Amino acid sequence: MEGDCLSCMKYLMFLFNFFIFLGGACLLGLGIWVIVDPTGFREIVAANPLLFTGAYIMLAMGAMLFLLGFLGCCGAIRENKCLLLFFFMFILLIFLAELSAAILAFIFRENLTREFFTKELKKHYQRNNDTDIFSSTWNSVMITFACCGVNGPEDFEAIPHLPYSSLEKAPPEACCQRELQSREGMFVNKEACLSGVERFQNRQGCYTVILNSFETYVYLAGALAIGVLAIELFAMIFAMCLFRGIQ
């Protein structure tokens, strides 16, 4: 009976890790195709910083799952204690990293308020100074999401204005409407925007825009995270049971 149970666990673990292996291979292949594709799709992705970053994240996740599935499959089918132990340690590290990230996100959730971002923007933002990481990041966010400041253009009233602007309360260039939402996109009317014509400015604050963009995915992401943690926990249990059952 014990041998049958061990054999069943071995094949279940192999099947489980085989699907992980296939999923990792698909993500890895898709990530590589997006980054090196010669047909022009890469240019579309590269125009959006979020998509371009997402392609590299997908590539890293694919490689990690590919290796994880391979180790699990080989360790289970060959009943190799060394591979099973390595698989267990790999899963444990990932599990602890994800758990730590979740705990830190919960602890520092108060730092993700509208007031916090507004305060930081007014304190550190330097308009079009792209050599400053903080300013460059904010400009990229405002261009990508077609938004302005945290609450709106009024966030920049206390920030030193551009030398060539006719109004002291002119928004930065990143708040001006563009035909394409990227740094290479042409301005609809840059001069009118900087002179205070509101219809050529992005008037909505980035906090609301980004919150609305991701709100529908928050519960899905939470459920997915819990599911992944549960699967990893069961994978560790199976691996250790199989490890201890192998003579």
mmCIF file of C-alpha atoms in Angstrom:
data_model
loop_
_atom_site.group_PDB
_atom_site.id
_atom_site.type_symbol
_atom_site.label_atom_id
_atom_site.label_comp_id
_atom_site.label_asym_id
_atom_site.label_seq_id
_atom_site.Cartn_x
_atom_site.Cartn_y
_atom_site.Cartn_z
ATOM 1 C CA MET A 1 0.000 0.000 0.000
ATOM 2 C CA GLU A 2 2.838 2.360 0.869
ATOM 3 C CA GLY A 3 4.548 1.590 -2.444
ATOM 4 C CA ASP A 4 1.331 2.265 -4.402
ATOM 5 C CA CYS A 5 0.874 5.585 -2.568
ATOM 6 C CA LEU A 6 4.463 6.573 -3.322
ATOM 7 C CA SER A 7 4.075 5.621 -6.978
ATOM 8 C CA CYS A 8 0.829 7.602 -7.266
ATOM 9 C CA MET A 9 2.458 10.644 -5.658
ATOM 10 C CA LYS A 10 5.420 10.345 -8.018
ATOM 11 C CA TYR A 11 3.271 10.402 -11.169
ATOM 12 C CA LEU A 12 0.999 13.149 -9.838
ATOM 13 C CA MET A 13 4.051 15.277 -9.108
ATOM 14 C CA PHE A 14 5.438 14.531 -12.568
ATOM 15 C CA LEU A 15 2.150 15.551 -14.211
ATOM 16 C CA PHE A 16 1.900 18.691 -12.069
ATOM 17 C CA ASN A 17 5.454 19.755 -12.931
ATOM 18 C CA PHE A 18 5.022 18.841 -16.594
ATOM 19 C CA PHE A 19 2.285 21.483 -16.879
ATOM 20 C CA ILE A 20 4.546 23.978 -15.078
ATOM 21 C CA PHE A 21 7.298 23.087 -17.555
ATOM 22 C CA LEU A 22 4.987 23.626 -20.561
ATOM 23 C CA GLY A 23 3.670 26.909 -19.157
ATOM 24 C CA GLY A 24 7.218 28.138 -18.555
ATOM 25 C CA ALA A 25 8.267 27.114 -22.071
ATOM 26 C CA CYS A 26 5.309 29.015 -23.581
ATOM 27 C CA LEU A 27 6.044 32.166 -21.551
ATOM 28 C CA LEU A 28 9.749 31.923 -22.377
ATOM 29 C CA GLY A 29 9.062 31.526 -26.095
ATOM 30 C CA LEU A 30 6.520 34.364 -26.127
ATOM 31 C CA GLY A 31 8.877 36.681 -24.235
ATOM 32 C CA ILE A 32 11.751 35.951 -26.631
ATOM 33 C CA TRP A 33 9.479 36.464 -29.663
ATOM 34 C CA VAL A 34 8.213 39.846 -28.382
ATOM 35 C CA ILE A 35 11.762 41.110 -27.742
ATOM 36 C CA VAL A 36 13.483 39.868 -30.949
ATOM 37 C CA ASP A 37 10.560 39.655 -33.395
ATOM 38 C CA PRO A 38 11.716 41.137 -36.745
ATOM 39 C CA THR A 39 8.207 41.800 -38.106
ATOM 40 C CA GLY A 40 7.746 45.075 -36.240
ATOM 41 C CA PHE A 41 5.782 43.968 -33.175
ATOM 42 C CA ARG A 42 8.802 44.834 -31.030
ATOM 43 C CA GLU A 43 8.505 48.501 -32.051
ATOM 44 C CA ILE A 44 4.877 48.583 -30.904
ATOM 45 C CA VAL A 45 5.856 47.153 -27.500
ATOM 46 C CA ALA A 46 8.929 49.365 -27.186
ATOM 47 C CA ALA A 47 6.743 52.459 -27.660
ATOM 48 C CA ASN A 48 5.061 51.660 -24.339
ATOM 49 C CA PRO A 49 7.506 51.429 -21.377
ATOM 50 C CA LEU A 50 5.057 49.315 -19.347
ATOM 51 C CA LEU A 51 4.647 46.734 -22.113
ATOM 52 C CA PHE A 52 8.391 46.625 -22.742
ATOM 53 C CA THR A 53 9.097 46.029 -19.034
ATOM 54 C CA GLY A 54 6.315 43.429 -18.975
ATOM 55 C CA ALA A 55 8.004 41.519 -21.806
ATOM 56 C CA TYR A 56 11.192 41.139 -19.756
ATOM 57 C CA ILE A 57 9.214 40.139 -16.654
ATOM 58 C CA MET A 58 7.415 37.518 -18.754
ATOM 59 C CA LEU A 59 10.787 36.271 -20.029
ATOM 60 C CA ALA A 60 12.183 35.947 -16.477
ATOM 61 C CA MET A 61 9.056 34.204 -15.195
ATOM 62 C CA GLY A 62 9.082 31.809 -18.151
ATOM 63 C CA ALA A 63 12.729 30.881 -17.541
ATOM 64 C CA MET A 64 12.096 30.349 -13.826
ATOM 65 C CA LEU A 65 9.006 28.153 -14.385
ATOM 66 C CA PHE A 66 10.791 26.243 -17.167
ATOM 67 C CA LEU A 67 13.678 25.365 -14.810
ATOM 68 C CA LEU A 68 11.339 24.622 -11.923
ATOM 69 C CA GLY A 69 9.159 22.272 -13.984
ATOM 70 C CA PHE A 70 12.202 20.512 -15.426
ATOM 71 C CA LEU A 71 13.698 19.894 -11.974
ATOM 72 C CA GLY A 72 10.370 18.641 -10.620
ATOM 73 C CA CYS A 73 9.759 16.293 -13.560
ATOM 74 C CA CYS A 74 13.258 14.807 -13.486
ATOM 75 C CA GLY A 75 13.303 14.478 -9.730
ATOM 76 C CA ALA A 76 9.903 12.752 -9.624
ATOM 77 C CA ILE A 77 10.237 10.334 -12.553
ATOM 78 C CA ARG A 78 13.829 9.340 -11.758
ATOM 79 C CA GLU A 79 13.247 9.383 -8.009
ATOM 80 C CA ASN A 80 16.383 11.463 -7.634
ATOM 81 C CA LYS A 81 16.688 12.728 -4.063
ATOM 82 C CA CYS A 82 19.210 15.421 -5.012
ATOM 83 C CA LEU A 83 16.906 16.944 -7.662
ATOM 84 C CA LEU A 84 13.908 16.702 -5.353
ATOM 85 C CA LEU A 85 15.817 18.482 -2.590
ATOM 86 C CA PHE A 86 16.947 21.195 -5.014
ATOM 87 C CA PHE A 87 13.346 21.542 -6.265
ATOM 88 C CA PHE A 88 12.118 21.861 -2.665
ATOM 89 C CA MET A 89 14.715 24.545 -1.830
ATOM 90 C CA PHE A 90 13.929 26.462 -5.047
ATOM 91 C CA ILE A 91 10.190 26.448 -4.310
ATOM 92 C CA LEU A 92 10.850 27.405 -0.666
ATOM 93 C CA LEU A 93 12.930 30.446 -1.697
ATOM 94 C CA ILE A 94 10.229 31.612 -4.131
ATOM 95 C CA PHE A 95 7.531 31.013 -1.503
ATOM 96 C CA LEU A 96 9.406 33.033 1.152
ATOM 97 C CA ALA A 97 10.141 35.869 -1.317
ATOM 98 C CA GLU A 98 6.463 36.127 -2.311
ATOM 99 C CA LEU A 99 5.347 35.958 1.321
ATOM 100 C CA SER A 100 7.841 38.699 2.276
ATOM 101 C CA ALA A 101 6.628 40.891 -0.605
ATOM 102 C CA ALA A 102 3.012 40.444 0.525
ATOM 103 C CA ILE A 103 3.889 41.339 4.143
ATOM 104 C CA LEU A 104 5.888 44.417 3.067
ATOM 105 C CA ALA A 105 3.045 45.530 0.775
ATOM 106 C CA PHE A 106 0.632 45.263 3.718
ATOM 107 C CA ILE A 107 2.961 47.130 6.110
ATOM 108 C CA PHE A 108 3.723 49.991 3.687
ATOM 109 C CA ARG A 109 0.241 50.275 2.173
ATOM 110 C CA GLU A 110 -0.177 53.644 3.924
ATOM 111 C CA ASN A 111 2.580 55.040 1.685
ATOM 112 C CA LEU A 112 0.418 54.524 -1.397
ATOM 113 C CA THR A 113 -2.051 57.308 -0.584
ATOM 114 C CA ARG A 114 -2.876 60.261 -2.809
ATOM 115 C CA GLU A 115 -1.444 62.665 -0.213
ATOM 116 C CA PHE A 116 1.894 60.822 -0.067
ATOM 117 C CA PHE A 117 2.403 60.939 -3.848
ATOM 118 C CA THR A 118 1.340 64.598 -4.001
ATOM 119 C CA LYS A 119 3.832 65.553 -1.302
ATOM 120 C CA GLU A 120 6.682 63.652 -2.983
ATOM 121 C CA LEU A 121 5.873 65.140 -6.396
ATOM 122 C CA LYS A 122 5.935 68.721 -5.124
ATOM 123 C CA LYS A 123 9.131 68.067 -3.199
ATOM 124 C CA HIS A 124 11.278 66.271 -5.804
ATOM 125 C CA TYR A 125 9.841 66.913 -9.285
ATOM 126 C CA GLN A 126 12.070 69.002 -11.614
ATOM 127 C CA ARG A 127 9.845 69.235 -14.708
ATOM 128 C CA ASN A 128 11.801 68.358 -17.888
ATOM 129 C CA ASN A 129 15.061 67.379 -16.178
ATOM 130 C CA ASP A 130 15.374 63.854 -17.593
ATOM 131 C CA THR A 131 18.739 63.368 -15.896
ATOM 132 C CA ASP A 132 16.813 63.196 -12.621
ATOM 133 C CA ILE A 133 15.374 59.681 -12.169
ATOM 134 C CA PHE A 134 12.350 60.863 -10.168
ATOM 135 C CA SER A 135 11.352 63.510 -12.739
ATOM 136 C CA SER A 136 12.029 61.228 -15.718
ATOM 137 C CA THR A 137 9.887 58.458 -14.207
ATOM 138 C CA TRP A 138 7.011 60.840 -13.514
ATOM 139 C CA ASN A 139 7.215 62.234 -17.056
ATOM 140 C CA SER A 140 7.073 58.697 -18.489
ATOM 141 C CA VAL A 141 4.047 57.844 -16.336
ATOM 142 C CA MET A 142 2.193 61.038 -17.327
ATOM 143 C CA ILE A 143 2.914 60.501 -21.032
ATOM 144 C CA THR A 144 1.994 56.804 -20.986
ATOM 145 C CA PHE A 145 -1.292 57.252 -19.102
ATOM 146 C CA ALA A 146 -2.188 60.650 -20.639
ATOM 147 C CA CYS A 147 -2.534 62.198 -17.189
ATOM 148 C CA CYS A 148 -1.053 65.140 -15.277
ATOM 149 C CA GLY A 149 0.338 65.185 -11.737
ATOM 150 C CA VAL A 150 -1.272 63.211 -8.937
ATOM 151 C CA ASN A 151 -4.541 65.182 -8.798
ATOM 152 C CA GLY A 152 -4.222 67.329 -11.949
ATOM 153 C CA PRO A 153 -2.192 70.228 -13.408
ATOM 154 C CA GLU A 154 -2.692 72.239 -10.210
ATOM 155 C CA ASP A 155 -0.064 70.038 -8.519
ATOM 156 C CA PHE A 156 2.633 71.916 -10.475
ATOM 157 C CA GLU A 157 1.616 75.451 -9.490
ATOM 158 C CA ALA A 158 4.231 75.586 -6.705
ATOM 159 C CA ILE A 159 6.974 74.089 -8.897
ATOM 160 C CA PRO A 160 9.275 76.564 -10.768
ATOM 161 C CA HIS A 161 7.865 77.247 -14.235
ATOM 162 C CA LEU A 162 9.600 76.904 -17.583
ATOM 163 C CA PRO A 163 11.673 79.937 -18.695
ATOM 164 C CA TYR A 164 9.817 80.272 -21.997
ATOM 165 C CA SER A 165 6.319 79.827 -20.544
ATOM 166 C CA SER A 166 4.086 82.879 -20.516
ATOM 167 C CA LEU A 167 2.310 81.644 -17.394
ATOM 168 C CA GLU A 168 3.932 80.822 -14.084
ATOM 169 C CA LYS A 169 1.404 78.040 -13.501
ATOM 170 C CA ALA A 170 2.044 76.296 -16.822
ATOM 171 C CA PRO A 171 2.114 72.476 -16.602
ATOM 172 C CA PRO A 172 5.209 70.526 -17.695
ATOM 173 C CA GLU A 173 5.475 69.284 -21.292
ATOM 174 C CA ALA A 174 4.575 65.751 -20.165
ATOM 175 C CA CYS A 175 1.043 67.028 -19.405
ATOM 176 C CA CYS A 176 0.466 68.209 -22.979
ATOM 177 C CA GLN A 177 -1.720 66.072 -25.217
ATOM 178 C CA ARG A 178 0.071 63.943 -27.814
ATOM 179 C CA GLU A 179 -1.138 62.121 -30.899
ATOM 180 C CA LEU A 180 0.612 58.957 -29.653
ATOM 181 C CA GLN A 181 1.142 58.242 -25.951
ATOM 182 C CA SER A 182 4.928 57.892 -26.029
ATOM 183 C CA ARG A 183 7.914 60.225 -25.779
ATOM 184 C CA GLU A 184 8.214 60.107 -29.567
ATOM 185 C CA GLY A 185 4.565 61.084 -30.036
ATOM 186 C CA MET A 186 3.887 64.480 -31.657
ATOM 187 C CA PHE A 187 2.268 67.189 -29.519
ATOM 188 C CA VAL A 188 -1.254 68.179 -30.514
ATOM 189 C CA ASN A 189 -0.416 71.836 -29.784
ATOM 190 C CA LYS A 190 2.529 72.305 -27.442
ATOM 191 C CA GLU A 191 2.547 76.125 -27.450
ATOM 192 C CA ALA A 192 -1.152 76.391 -26.641
ATOM 193 C CA CYS A 193 -0.787 73.760 -23.910
ATOM 194 C CA LEU A 194 2.072 75.589 -22.192
ATOM 195 C CA SER A 195 0.282 78.921 -22.509
ATOM 196 C CA GLY A 196 -2.644 77.551 -20.480
ATOM 197 C CA VAL A 197 -5.211 76.359 -23.064
ATOM 198 C CA GLU A 198 -6.877 73.520 -21.165
ATOM 199 C CA ARG A 199 -8.206 71.587 -24.166
ATOM 200 C CA PHE A 200 -4.635 70.792 -25.194
ATOM 201 C CA GLN A 201 -3.709 69.565 -21.709
ATOM 202 C CA ASN A 202 -4.292 66.235 -19.979
ATOM 203 C CA ARG A 203 -6.391 67.441 -17.055
ATOM 204 C CA GLN A 204 -7.022 64.204 -15.177
ATOM 205 C CA GLY A 205 -4.713 63.238 -12.296
ATOM 206 C CA CYS A 206 -2.545 60.131 -12.622
ATOM 207 C CA TYR A 207 -3.675 58.699 -9.280
ATOM 208 C CA THR A 208 -7.264 58.298 -10.476
ATOM 209 C CA VAL A 209 -6.287 57.130 -13.969
ATOM 210 C CA ILE A 210 -3.883 54.438 -12.742
ATOM 211 C CA LEU A 211 -6.253 53.337 -9.965
ATOM 212 C CA ASN A 212 -9.085 52.921 -12.481
ATOM 213 C CA SER A 213 -6.780 51.077 -14.888
ATOM 214 C CA PHE A 214 -5.795 48.452 -12.320
ATOM 215 C CA GLU A 215 -8.895 48.326 -10.126
ATOM 216 C CA THR A 216 -10.502 45.508 -12.115
ATOM 217 C CA TYR A 217 -7.394 43.382 -11.733
ATOM 218 C CA VAL A 218 -6.839 43.826 -7.980
ATOM 219 C CA TYR A 219 -9.156 41.014 -6.824
ATOM 220 C CA LEU A 220 -8.028 38.741 -9.658
ATOM 221 C CA ALA A 221 -4.373 39.355 -8.732
ATOM 222 C CA GLY A 222 -5.123 38.666 -5.056
ATOM 223 C CA ALA A 223 -6.928 35.401 -5.826
ATOM 224 C CA LEU A 224 -4.147 34.388 -8.207
ATOM 225 C CA ALA A 225 -1.464 35.143 -5.592
ATOM 226 C CA ILE A 226 -3.265 33.016 -2.981
ATOM 227 C CA GLY A 227 -3.663 30.216 -5.539
ATOM 228 C CA VAL A 228 0.031 30.314 -6.456
ATOM 229 C CA LEU A 229 1.099 30.244 -2.792
ATOM 230 C CA ALA A 230 -1.203 27.264 -2.150
ATOM 231 C CA ILE A 231 0.162 25.366 -5.171
ATOM 232 C CA GLU A 232 3.739 26.057 -4.081
ATOM 233 C CA LEU A 233 2.943 24.839 -0.567
ATOM 234 C CA PHE A 234 1.475 21.574 -1.883
ATOM 235 C CA ALA A 235 4.417 21.164 -4.270
ATOM 236 C CA MET A 236 6.828 21.406 -1.320
ATOM 237 C CA ILE A 237 4.799 18.859 0.666
ATOM 238 C CA PHE A 238 4.715 16.415 -2.281
ATOM 239 C CA ALA A 239 8.436 16.863 -2.925
ATOM 240 C CA MET A 240 9.369 16.238 0.709
ATOM 241 C CA CYS A 241 7.037 13.216 1.020
ATOM 242 C CA LEU A 242 8.535 11.740 -2.138
ATOM 243 C CA PHE A 243 12.036 12.572 -0.923
ATOM 244 C CA ARG A 244 11.458 10.751 2.371
ATOM 245 C CA GLY A 245 9.729 7.805 0.674
ATOM 246 C CA ILE A 246 12.616 7.073 -1.703
ATOM 247 C CA GLN A 247 14.909 4.390 -0.287
#
